[in-house]
């Protein structure tokens, strides 16, 4: 097993204003290294400083940003002008502001969705991709997590999740949570947010992780993540059904590594295998004893190796884990 690289601090932090949103982004590592944009999950999850430690700071110029409405971006949980196209444009604005010609994308879960759609719109701006826990935003994936699928593996947690909205499932569950998360009653909003993230946190690791769930229950994380997720999912993430697979010819030449836990209960493995079938220049690393979280030991190890190997492939031959 490889260890994460040492914690580092950003060498610059920035914000910019767009359509009532103030978007935060930062730079760390080597400003002359391989540019990599870290695309966090959710939607609405916010960046995690620990994600910097997947990259050798001598090799990589690490750019992290908080998507609209979460993390250090403000206002929290703002839904207006918060769509797939808005987020893609924010990424492109960051790239051009930093005078980066091409960058690598490192995305997990919802971050894979955003990374893929961005790459298909701007294939000439992408050096390579490392993706963990693939989510393709198809109807079958919403059904798996919010109707019938993961509920069979975690029936006890599913009971708690659906009891909060009187047993509703599928689209009805999403609509009921949206109603509570947009309530004027702050207690009701926070209770719904905590129920939402508790469900996802319970499904996210192969072994139960109190640390994972406790982190998500932080009100600064729970409300934006729950509300923005429901907002995106009710709008089918603002893309067409099977849009990503249908457009893979645009990026099939770009080098990529997919890391996916065999027992991922948030984003099932067949998401990754389907994507891999349509990607000529891609490696698929199925992690035998892992679920969804980037910080499970074997997932972490695979991501570290992928970052080292991608650095070698992109020209940093002296990279070491």
mmCIF file of C-alpha atoms in Angstrom:
data_model
loop_
_atom_site.group_PDB
_atom_site.id
_atom_site.type_symbol
_atom_site.label_atom_id
_atom_site.label_comp_id
_atom_site.label_asym_id
_atom_site.label_seq_id
_atom_site.Cartn_x
_atom_site.Cartn_y
_atom_site.Cartn_z
ATOM 1 C CA UNK A 1 0.000 0.000 0.000
ATOM 2 C CA UNK A 2 1.200 3.496 -0.866
ATOM 3 C CA UNK A 3 0.769 6.423 1.508
ATOM 4 C CA UNK A 4 -0.852 9.696 0.603
ATOM 5 C CA UNK A 5 1.592 12.508 -0.073
ATOM 6 C CA UNK A 6 2.175 15.012 2.722
ATOM 7 C CA UNK A 7 -0.463 17.651 3.384
ATOM 8 C CA UNK A 8 0.224 20.871 1.525
ATOM 9 C CA UNK A 9 -1.366 24.301 1.588
ATOM 10 C CA UNK A 10 -2.507 26.312 -1.424
ATOM 11 C CA UNK A 11 -0.009 28.815 -2.765
ATOM 12 C CA UNK A 12 -2.889 30.980 -4.050
ATOM 13 C CA UNK A 13 -6.630 31.278 -3.505
ATOM 14 C CA UNK A 14 -9.145 33.036 -5.722
ATOM 15 C CA UNK A 15 -12.826 33.816 -6.179
ATOM 16 C CA UNK A 16 -14.809 35.126 -9.115
ATOM 17 C CA UNK A 17 -18.405 36.279 -9.498
ATOM 18 C CA UNK A 18 -20.913 34.713 -11.881
ATOM 19 C CA UNK A 19 -24.718 35.128 -11.921
ATOM 20 C CA UNK A 20 -25.039 35.715 -8.192
ATOM 21 C CA UNK A 21 -22.477 33.044 -7.272
ATOM 22 C CA UNK A 22 -18.994 33.598 -5.862
ATOM 23 C CA UNK A 23 -16.914 30.595 -6.961
ATOM 24 C CA UNK A 24 -13.814 29.618 -5.000
ATOM 25 C CA UNK A 25 -10.718 27.993 -6.485
ATOM 26 C CA UNK A 26 -7.148 27.431 -5.340
ATOM 27 C CA UNK A 27 -3.733 26.318 -6.581
ATOM 28 C CA UNK A 28 -1.173 24.113 -4.847
ATOM 29 C CA UNK A 29 1.818 21.966 -5.716
ATOM 30 C CA UNK A 30 4.234 22.901 -8.500
ATOM 31 C CA UNK A 31 3.032 25.792 -10.695
ATOM 32 C CA UNK A 32 5.211 24.374 -13.488
ATOM 33 C CA UNK A 33 3.913 20.837 -13.059
ATOM 34 C CA UNK A 34 1.181 18.942 -14.883
ATOM 35 C CA UNK A 35 -2.044 20.911 -14.416
ATOM 36 C CA UNK A 36 -4.755 18.790 -12.804
ATOM 37 C CA UNK A 37 -8.265 19.977 -11.991
ATOM 38 C CA UNK A 38 -9.810 18.122 -9.054
ATOM 39 C CA UNK A 39 -13.573 17.749 -9.632
ATOM 40 C CA UNK A 40 -15.383 16.933 -6.401
ATOM 41 C CA UNK A 41 -18.479 14.820 -5.930
ATOM 42 C CA UNK A 42 -22.000 15.468 -4.784
ATOM 43 C CA UNK A 43 -23.481 17.327 -6.555
ATOM 44 C CA UNK A 44 -22.871 19.892 -3.849
ATOM 45 C CA UNK A 45 -20.290 17.957 -1.855
ATOM 46 C CA UNK A 46 -17.520 20.571 -1.856
ATOM 47 C CA UNK A 47 -13.793 19.930 -2.088
ATOM 48 C CA UNK A 48 -11.832 17.999 0.515
ATOM 49 C CA UNK A 49 -8.330 19.254 1.310
ATOM 50 C CA UNK A 50 -7.183 15.619 1.589
ATOM 51 C CA UNK A 51 -7.635 15.247 -2.175
ATOM 52 C CA UNK A 52 -4.467 17.312 -2.711
ATOM 53 C CA UNK A 53 -2.507 14.452 -1.172
ATOM 54 C CA UNK A 54 -3.184 12.079 -4.065
ATOM 55 C CA UNK A 55 -0.690 14.058 -6.148
ATOM 56 C CA UNK A 56 3.075 14.321 -5.941
ATOM 57 C CA UNK A 57 3.401 18.083 -5.343
ATOM 58 C CA UNK A 58 6.653 18.132 -7.298
ATOM 59 C CA UNK A 59 4.951 16.755 -10.402
ATOM 60 C CA UNK A 60 1.508 18.325 -10.326
ATOM 61 C CA UNK A 61 0.019 21.805 -10.457
ATOM 62 C CA UNK A 62 -3.140 21.070 -8.444
ATOM 63 C CA UNK A 63 -6.249 23.179 -9.077
ATOM 64 C CA UNK A 64 -9.224 22.625 -6.793
ATOM 65 C CA UNK A 65 -12.538 24.461 -6.947
ATOM 66 C CA UNK A 66 -15.833 24.382 -5.116
ATOM 67 C CA UNK A 67 -18.809 24.046 -7.412
ATOM 68 C CA UNK A 68 -21.628 26.546 -7.160
ATOM 69 C CA UNK A 69 -23.401 26.634 -3.827
ATOM 70 C CA UNK A 70 -21.026 24.499 -1.759
ATOM 71 C CA UNK A 71 -17.674 24.360 0.006
ATOM 72 C CA UNK A 72 -16.089 27.818 0.095
ATOM 73 C CA UNK A 73 -18.247 29.058 -2.781
ATOM 74 C CA UNK A 74 -21.135 31.319 -1.809
ATOM 75 C CA UNK A 75 -24.046 31.589 -1.228
ATOM 76 C CA UNK A 76 -24.452 28.092 0.128
ATOM 77 C CA UNK A 77 -27.113 25.909 -1.497
ATOM 78 C CA UNK A 78 -28.105 28.485 -4.128
ATOM 79 C CA UNK A 79 -29.976 26.708 -6.929
ATOM 80 C CA UNK A 80 -30.483 29.548 -9.386
ATOM 81 C CA UNK A 81 -28.014 29.409 -12.292
ATOM 82 C CA UNK A 82 -26.729 26.100 -10.964
ATOM 83 C CA UNK A 83 -26.731 23.545 -13.775
ATOM 84 C CA UNK A 84 -24.363 21.324 -15.714
ATOM 85 C CA UNK A 85 -23.645 24.049 -18.279
ATOM 86 C CA UNK A 86 -22.951 26.594 -15.530
ATOM 87 C CA UNK A 87 -20.407 24.290 -13.874
ATOM 88 C CA UNK A 88 -18.715 23.455 -17.163
ATOM 89 C CA UNK A 89 -18.371 27.156 -17.925
ATOM 90 C CA UNK A 90 -16.900 27.771 -14.466
ATOM 91 C CA UNK A 91 -14.258 25.122 -15.133
ATOM 92 C CA UNK A 92 -13.427 26.656 -18.475
ATOM 93 C CA UNK A 93 -13.239 30.144 -16.925
ATOM 94 C CA UNK A 94 -10.761 28.843 -14.329
ATOM 95 C CA UNK A 95 -8.617 27.208 -17.018
ATOM 96 C CA UNK A 96 -8.448 30.345 -19.140
ATOM 97 C CA UNK A 97 -7.901 32.612 -16.129
ATOM 98 C CA UNK A 98 -4.850 30.537 -15.177
ATOM 99 C CA UNK A 99 -3.566 30.505 -18.781
ATOM 100 C CA UNK A 100 -3.563 26.710 -18.833
ATOM 101 C CA UNK A 101 -3.516 25.234 -22.329
ATOM 102 C CA UNK A 102 -4.580 21.705 -21.326
ATOM 103 C CA UNK A 103 -5.184 20.052 -17.999
ATOM 104 C CA UNK A 104 -5.823 16.635 -16.539
ATOM 105 C CA UNK A 105 -9.112 15.950 -14.748
ATOM 106 C CA UNK A 106 -9.407 13.940 -11.525
ATOM 107 C CA UNK A 107 -13.024 13.273 -10.612
ATOM 108 C CA UNK A 108 -14.936 11.021 -8.253
ATOM 109 C CA UNK A 109 -18.609 9.998 -8.264
ATOM 110 C CA UNK A 110 -20.582 13.034 -9.507
ATOM 111 C CA UNK A 111 -17.162 14.480 -10.326
ATOM 112 C CA UNK A 112 -16.817 11.785 -13.001
ATOM 113 C CA UNK A 113 -20.051 12.962 -14.623
ATOM 114 C CA UNK A 114 -18.950 16.580 -14.703
ATOM 115 C CA UNK A 115 -15.449 15.645 -15.900
ATOM 116 C CA UNK A 116 -16.808 13.531 -18.745
ATOM 117 C CA UNK A 117 -19.335 16.091 -19.961
ATOM 118 C CA UNK A 118 -16.698 18.847 -19.773
ATOM 119 C CA UNK A 119 -14.244 16.687 -21.729
ATOM 120 C CA UNK A 120 -16.806 15.933 -24.414
ATOM 121 C CA UNK A 121 -17.458 19.651 -24.849
ATOM 122 C CA UNK A 122 -13.771 20.648 -24.717
ATOM 123 C CA UNK A 123 -11.788 17.552 -25.797
ATOM 124 C CA UNK A 124 -8.867 19.663 -27.014
ATOM 125 C CA UNK A 125 -8.371 21.071 -23.507
ATOM 126 C CA UNK A 126 -7.947 17.731 -21.714
ATOM 127 C CA UNK A 127 -4.650 15.854 -21.232
ATOM 128 C CA UNK A 128 -6.109 12.807 -19.515
ATOM 129 C CA UNK A 129 -8.635 11.676 -16.911
ATOM 130 C CA UNK A 130 -8.558 9.678 -13.695
ATOM 131 C CA UNK A 131 -12.083 8.729 -12.621
ATOM 132 C CA UNK A 132 -13.261 6.970 -9.465
ATOM 133 C CA UNK A 133 -16.730 5.552 -8.843
ATOM 134 C CA UNK A 134 -18.297 6.313 -12.224
ATOM 135 C CA UNK A 135 -21.731 7.954 -12.356
ATOM 136 C CA UNK A 136 -23.256 8.373 -15.835
ATOM 137 C CA UNK A 137 -26.524 10.045 -14.755
ATOM 138 C CA UNK A 138 -28.786 7.487 -16.434
ATOM 139 C CA UNK A 139 -32.284 6.552 -15.326
ATOM 140 C CA UNK A 140 -31.120 3.133 -14.143
ATOM 141 C CA UNK A 141 -28.650 4.773 -11.765
ATOM 142 C CA UNK A 142 -31.260 6.994 -10.114
ATOM 143 C CA UNK A 143 -33.490 3.950 -9.796
ATOM 144 C CA UNK A 144 -30.681 1.947 -8.204
ATOM 145 C CA UNK A 145 -30.001 4.448 -5.425
ATOM 146 C CA UNK A 146 -33.442 5.988 -4.885
ATOM 147 C CA UNK A 147 -35.928 3.274 -5.773
ATOM 148 C CA UNK A 148 -34.893 -0.384 -5.899
ATOM 149 C CA UNK A 149 -31.313 -1.606 -5.798
ATOM 150 C CA UNK A 150 -29.157 -0.404 -2.926
ATOM 151 C CA UNK A 151 -32.293 -0.652 -0.784
ATOM 152 C CA UNK A 152 -31.994 -4.450 -0.935
ATOM 153 C CA UNK A 153 -28.434 -4.348 0.387
ATOM 154 C CA UNK A 154 -29.114 -1.782 3.122
ATOM 155 C CA UNK A 155 -32.802 -2.330 4.004
ATOM 156 C CA UNK A 156 -32.381 -0.947 7.525
ATOM 157 C CA UNK A 157 -30.850 2.324 6.353
ATOM 158 C CA UNK A 158 -33.331 2.497 3.467
ATOM 159 C CA UNK A 159 -36.154 2.272 5.987
ATOM 160 C CA UNK A 160 -34.807 5.301 7.836
ATOM 161 C CA UNK A 161 -34.305 7.184 4.562
ATOM 162 C CA UNK A 162 -37.812 6.578 3.218
ATOM 163 C CA UNK A 163 -39.580 6.898 6.575
ATOM 164 C CA UNK A 164 -38.501 10.533 6.527
ATOM 165 C CA UNK A 165 -40.768 11.086 3.502
ATOM 166 C CA UNK A 166 -43.586 8.710 4.454
ATOM 167 C CA UNK A 167 -42.277 5.759 2.472
ATOM 168 C CA UNK A 168 -42.069 7.449 -0.929
ATOM 169 C CA UNK A 169 -39.558 6.096 -3.440
ATOM 170 C CA UNK A 170 -38.224 6.963 -6.879
ATOM 171 C CA UNK A 171 -39.227 10.355 -8.292
ATOM 172 C CA UNK A 172 -41.683 10.772 -5.433
ATOM 173 C CA UNK A 173 -38.850 10.466 -2.914
ATOM 174 C CA UNK A 174 -36.804 13.140 -4.694
ATOM 175 C CA UNK A 175 -39.784 15.488 -4.886
ATOM 176 C CA UNK A 176 -40.617 14.987 -1.211
ATOM 177 C CA UNK A 177 -37.035 15.669 -0.153
ATOM 178 C CA UNK A 178 -36.927 18.762 -2.368
ATOM 179 C CA UNK A 179 -40.058 20.086 -0.659
ATOM 180 C CA UNK A 180 -38.538 19.601 2.794
ATOM 181 C CA UNK A 181 -35.091 20.903 1.831
ATOM 182 C CA UNK A 182 -36.599 24.129 0.488
ATOM 183 C CA UNK A 183 -38.915 24.590 3.473
ATOM 184 C CA UNK A 184 -38.875 27.872 5.397
ATOM 185 C CA UNK A 185 -38.598 25.763 8.550
ATOM 186 C CA UNK A 186 -34.875 25.477 9.286
ATOM 187 C CA UNK A 187 -35.313 22.470 11.574
ATOM 188 C CA UNK A 188 -37.190 20.613 8.844
ATOM 189 C CA UNK A 189 -34.558 21.513 6.252
ATOM 190 C CA UNK A 190 -31.687 20.261 8.381
ATOM 191 C CA UNK A 191 -33.478 17.062 9.394
ATOM 192 C CA UNK A 192 -34.079 16.254 5.720
ATOM 193 C CA UNK A 193 -30.477 17.071 4.846
ATOM 194 C CA UNK A 194 -29.153 14.811 7.579
ATOM 195 C CA UNK A 195 -31.433 11.948 6.477
ATOM 196 C CA UNK A 196 -30.273 12.384 2.869
ATOM 197 C CA UNK A 197 -26.529 12.315 3.561
ATOM 198 C CA UNK A 198 -26.887 9.539 6.143
ATOM 199 C CA UNK A 199 -28.311 7.301 3.409
ATOM 200 C CA UNK A 200 -25.478 8.008 0.982
ATOM 201 C CA UNK A 201 -22.826 7.785 3.698
ATOM 202 C CA UNK A 202 -24.172 4.414 4.821
ATOM 203 C CA UNK A 203 -23.750 3.054 1.285
ATOM 204 C CA UNK A 204 -20.354 4.608 0.565
ATOM 205 C CA UNK A 205 -17.883 2.217 2.163
ATOM 206 C CA UNK A 206 -17.391 -1.527 2.129
ATOM 207 C CA UNK A 207 -17.081 -1.553 5.919
ATOM 208 C CA UNK A 208 -19.237 0.783 8.027
ATOM 209 C CA UNK A 209 -17.428 4.077 8.538
ATOM 210 C CA UNK A 210 -18.597 6.331 11.344
ATOM 211 C CA UNK A 211 -16.028 8.918 10.236
ATOM 212 C CA UNK A 212 -17.538 9.129 6.739
ATOM 213 C CA UNK A 213 -21.080 9.624 8.015
ATOM 214 C CA UNK A 214 -20.055 12.083 10.750
ATOM 215 C CA UNK A 215 -18.239 14.231 8.184
ATOM 216 C CA UNK A 216 -21.291 14.355 5.928
ATOM 217 C CA UNK A 217 -23.601 15.271 8.823
ATOM 218 C CA UNK A 218 -21.787 18.591 9.313
ATOM 219 C CA UNK A 219 -24.538 21.157 8.514
ATOM 220 C CA UNK A 220 -22.135 23.107 6.272
ATOM 221 C CA UNK A 221 -21.831 19.976 4.130
ATOM 222 C CA UNK A 222 -25.198 18.249 4.580
ATOM 223 C CA UNK A 223 -27.567 20.995 3.411
ATOM 224 C CA UNK A 224 -25.749 22.032 0.202
ATOM 225 C CA UNK A 225 -25.060 18.424 -0.726
ATOM 226 C CA UNK A 226 -28.637 17.255 -0.145
ATOM 227 C CA UNK A 227 -30.384 20.210 -1.779
ATOM 228 C CA UNK A 228 -28.068 20.566 -4.785
ATOM 229 C CA UNK A 229 -28.123 16.792 -5.351
ATOM 230 C CA UNK A 230 -31.930 16.715 -5.373
ATOM 231 C CA UNK A 231 -31.997 19.760 -7.662
ATOM 232 C CA UNK A 232 -29.677 18.085 -10.176
ATOM 233 C CA UNK A 233 -31.313 14.666 -9.991
ATOM 234 C CA UNK A 234 -34.832 16.029 -10.485
ATOM 235 C CA UNK A 235 -33.451 17.645 -13.637
ATOM 236 C CA UNK A 236 -31.613 14.471 -14.732
ATOM 237 C CA UNK A 237 -28.339 16.358 -14.201
ATOM 238 C CA UNK A 238 -29.323 18.631 -17.108
ATOM 239 C CA UNK A 239 -28.190 16.105 -19.735
ATOM 240 C CA UNK A 240 -29.978 13.697 -22.048
ATOM 241 C CA UNK A 241 -30.429 10.038 -21.219
ATOM 242 C CA UNK A 242 -27.233 8.129 -22.092
ATOM 243 C CA UNK A 243 -25.628 11.352 -23.321
ATOM 244 C CA UNK A 244 -22.156 10.470 -22.047
ATOM 245 C CA UNK A 245 -21.981 7.038 -23.700
ATOM 246 C CA UNK A 246 -23.456 8.411 -26.925
ATOM 247 C CA UNK A 247 -20.658 10.984 -27.165
ATOM 248 C CA UNK A 248 -17.666 8.841 -26.228
ATOM 249 C CA UNK A 249 -16.214 9.048 -29.736
ATOM 250 C CA UNK A 250 -15.253 12.651 -28.926
ATOM 251 C CA UNK A 251 -12.846 11.601 -26.161
ATOM 252 C CA UNK A 252 -12.027 7.943 -26.851
ATOM 253 C CA UNK A 253 -8.454 8.979 -27.805
ATOM 254 C CA UNK A 254 -7.748 10.734 -24.472
ATOM 255 C CA UNK A 255 -5.813 8.577 -21.963
ATOM 256 C CA UNK A 256 -7.835 7.596 -18.934
ATOM 257 C CA UNK A 257 -7.848 5.386 -15.861
ATOM 258 C CA UNK A 258 -11.062 4.263 -14.201
ATOM 259 C CA UNK A 259 -10.852 3.053 -10.596
ATOM 260 C CA UNK A 260 -14.030 1.408 -9.330
ATOM 261 C CA UNK A 261 -14.818 -0.699 -6.272
ATOM 262 C CA UNK A 262 -16.432 -4.050 -7.017
ATOM 263 C CA UNK A 263 -18.853 -3.535 -4.127
ATOM 264 C CA UNK A 264 -19.701 0.091 -4.858
ATOM 265 C CA UNK A 265 -23.304 0.473 -3.703
ATOM 266 C CA UNK A 266 -23.658 4.143 -4.680
ATOM 267 C CA UNK A 267 -22.493 3.757 -8.293
ATOM 268 C CA UNK A 268 -22.636 0.105 -9.405
ATOM 269 C CA UNK A 269 -19.676 -1.416 -11.219
ATOM 270 C CA UNK A 270 -21.541 -1.820 -14.509
ATOM 271 C CA UNK A 271 -21.365 1.986 -14.883
ATOM 272 C CA UNK A 272 -17.597 1.660 -15.163
ATOM 273 C CA UNK A 273 -17.587 -1.415 -17.390
ATOM 274 C CA UNK A 274 -20.039 0.223 -19.806
ATOM 275 C CA UNK A 275 -17.887 3.348 -20.026
ATOM 276 C CA UNK A 276 -14.741 1.279 -20.492
ATOM 277 C CA UNK A 277 -16.255 -0.594 -23.455
ATOM 278 C CA UNK A 278 -16.579 2.710 -25.310
ATOM 279 C CA UNK A 279 -13.128 4.099 -24.458
ATOM 280 C CA UNK A 280 -10.228 2.981 -26.651
ATOM 281 C CA UNK A 281 -7.454 4.607 -24.625
ATOM 282 C CA UNK A 282 -8.632 3.608 -21.148
ATOM 283 C CA UNK A 283 -7.568 1.299 -18.328
ATOM 284 C CA UNK A 284 -10.116 -0.130 -15.894
ATOM 285 C CA UNK A 285 -8.947 -1.055 -12.399
ATOM 286 C CA UNK A 286 -11.646 -3.017 -10.556
ATOM 287 C CA UNK A 287 -10.836 -2.934 -6.850
ATOM 288 C CA UNK A 288 -11.706 -6.270 -5.300
ATOM 289 C CA UNK A 289 -12.333 -5.277 -1.685
ATOM 290 C CA UNK A 290 -13.802 -1.781 -1.854
ATOM 291 C CA UNK A 291 -16.954 0.248 -2.133
ATOM 292 C CA UNK A 292 -17.349 3.852 -3.281
ATOM 293 C CA UNK A 293 -15.184 6.099 -1.110
ATOM 294 C CA UNK A 294 -11.891 7.500 -2.414
ATOM 295 C CA UNK A 295 -10.349 6.971 1.029
ATOM 296 C CA UNK A 296 -10.916 3.237 1.395
ATOM 297 C CA UNK A 297 -7.393 1.779 1.553
ATOM 298 C CA UNK A 298 -7.419 -0.152 -1.726
ATOM 299 C CA UNK A 299 -9.194 2.630 -3.656
ATOM 300 C CA UNK A 300 -6.724 5.155 -2.256
ATOM 301 C CA UNK A 301 -3.823 2.950 -3.308
ATOM 302 C CA UNK A 302 -5.150 2.522 -6.851
ATOM 303 C CA UNK A 303 -5.710 6.271 -7.241
ATOM 304 C CA UNK A 304 -2.195 7.042 -6.032
ATOM 305 C CA UNK A 305 -0.731 4.601 -8.542
ATOM 306 C CA UNK A 306 -2.913 6.021 -11.298
ATOM 307 C CA UNK A 307 -1.662 9.546 -10.568
ATOM 308 C CA UNK A 308 1.972 8.406 -10.607
ATOM 309 C CA UNK A 309 1.519 6.486 -13.855
ATOM 310 C CA UNK A 310 -0.374 9.330 -15.507
ATOM 311 C CA UNK A 311 2.445 11.716 -14.588
ATOM 312 C CA UNK A 312 4.924 9.368 -16.269
ATOM 313 C CA UNK A 313 2.703 9.076 -19.321
ATOM 314 C CA UNK A 314 2.357 12.842 -19.560
ATOM 315 C CA UNK A 315 6.076 13.463 -19.294
ATOM 316 C CA UNK A 316 7.209 13.417 -15.648
ATOM 317 C CA UNK A 317 9.415 10.330 -15.910
ATOM 318 C CA UNK A 318 10.962 10.771 -12.454
ATOM 319 C CA UNK A 319 7.651 10.356 -10.593
ATOM 320 C CA UNK A 320 7.715 8.045 -7.584
ATOM 321 C CA UNK A 321 4.960 6.821 -5.302
#
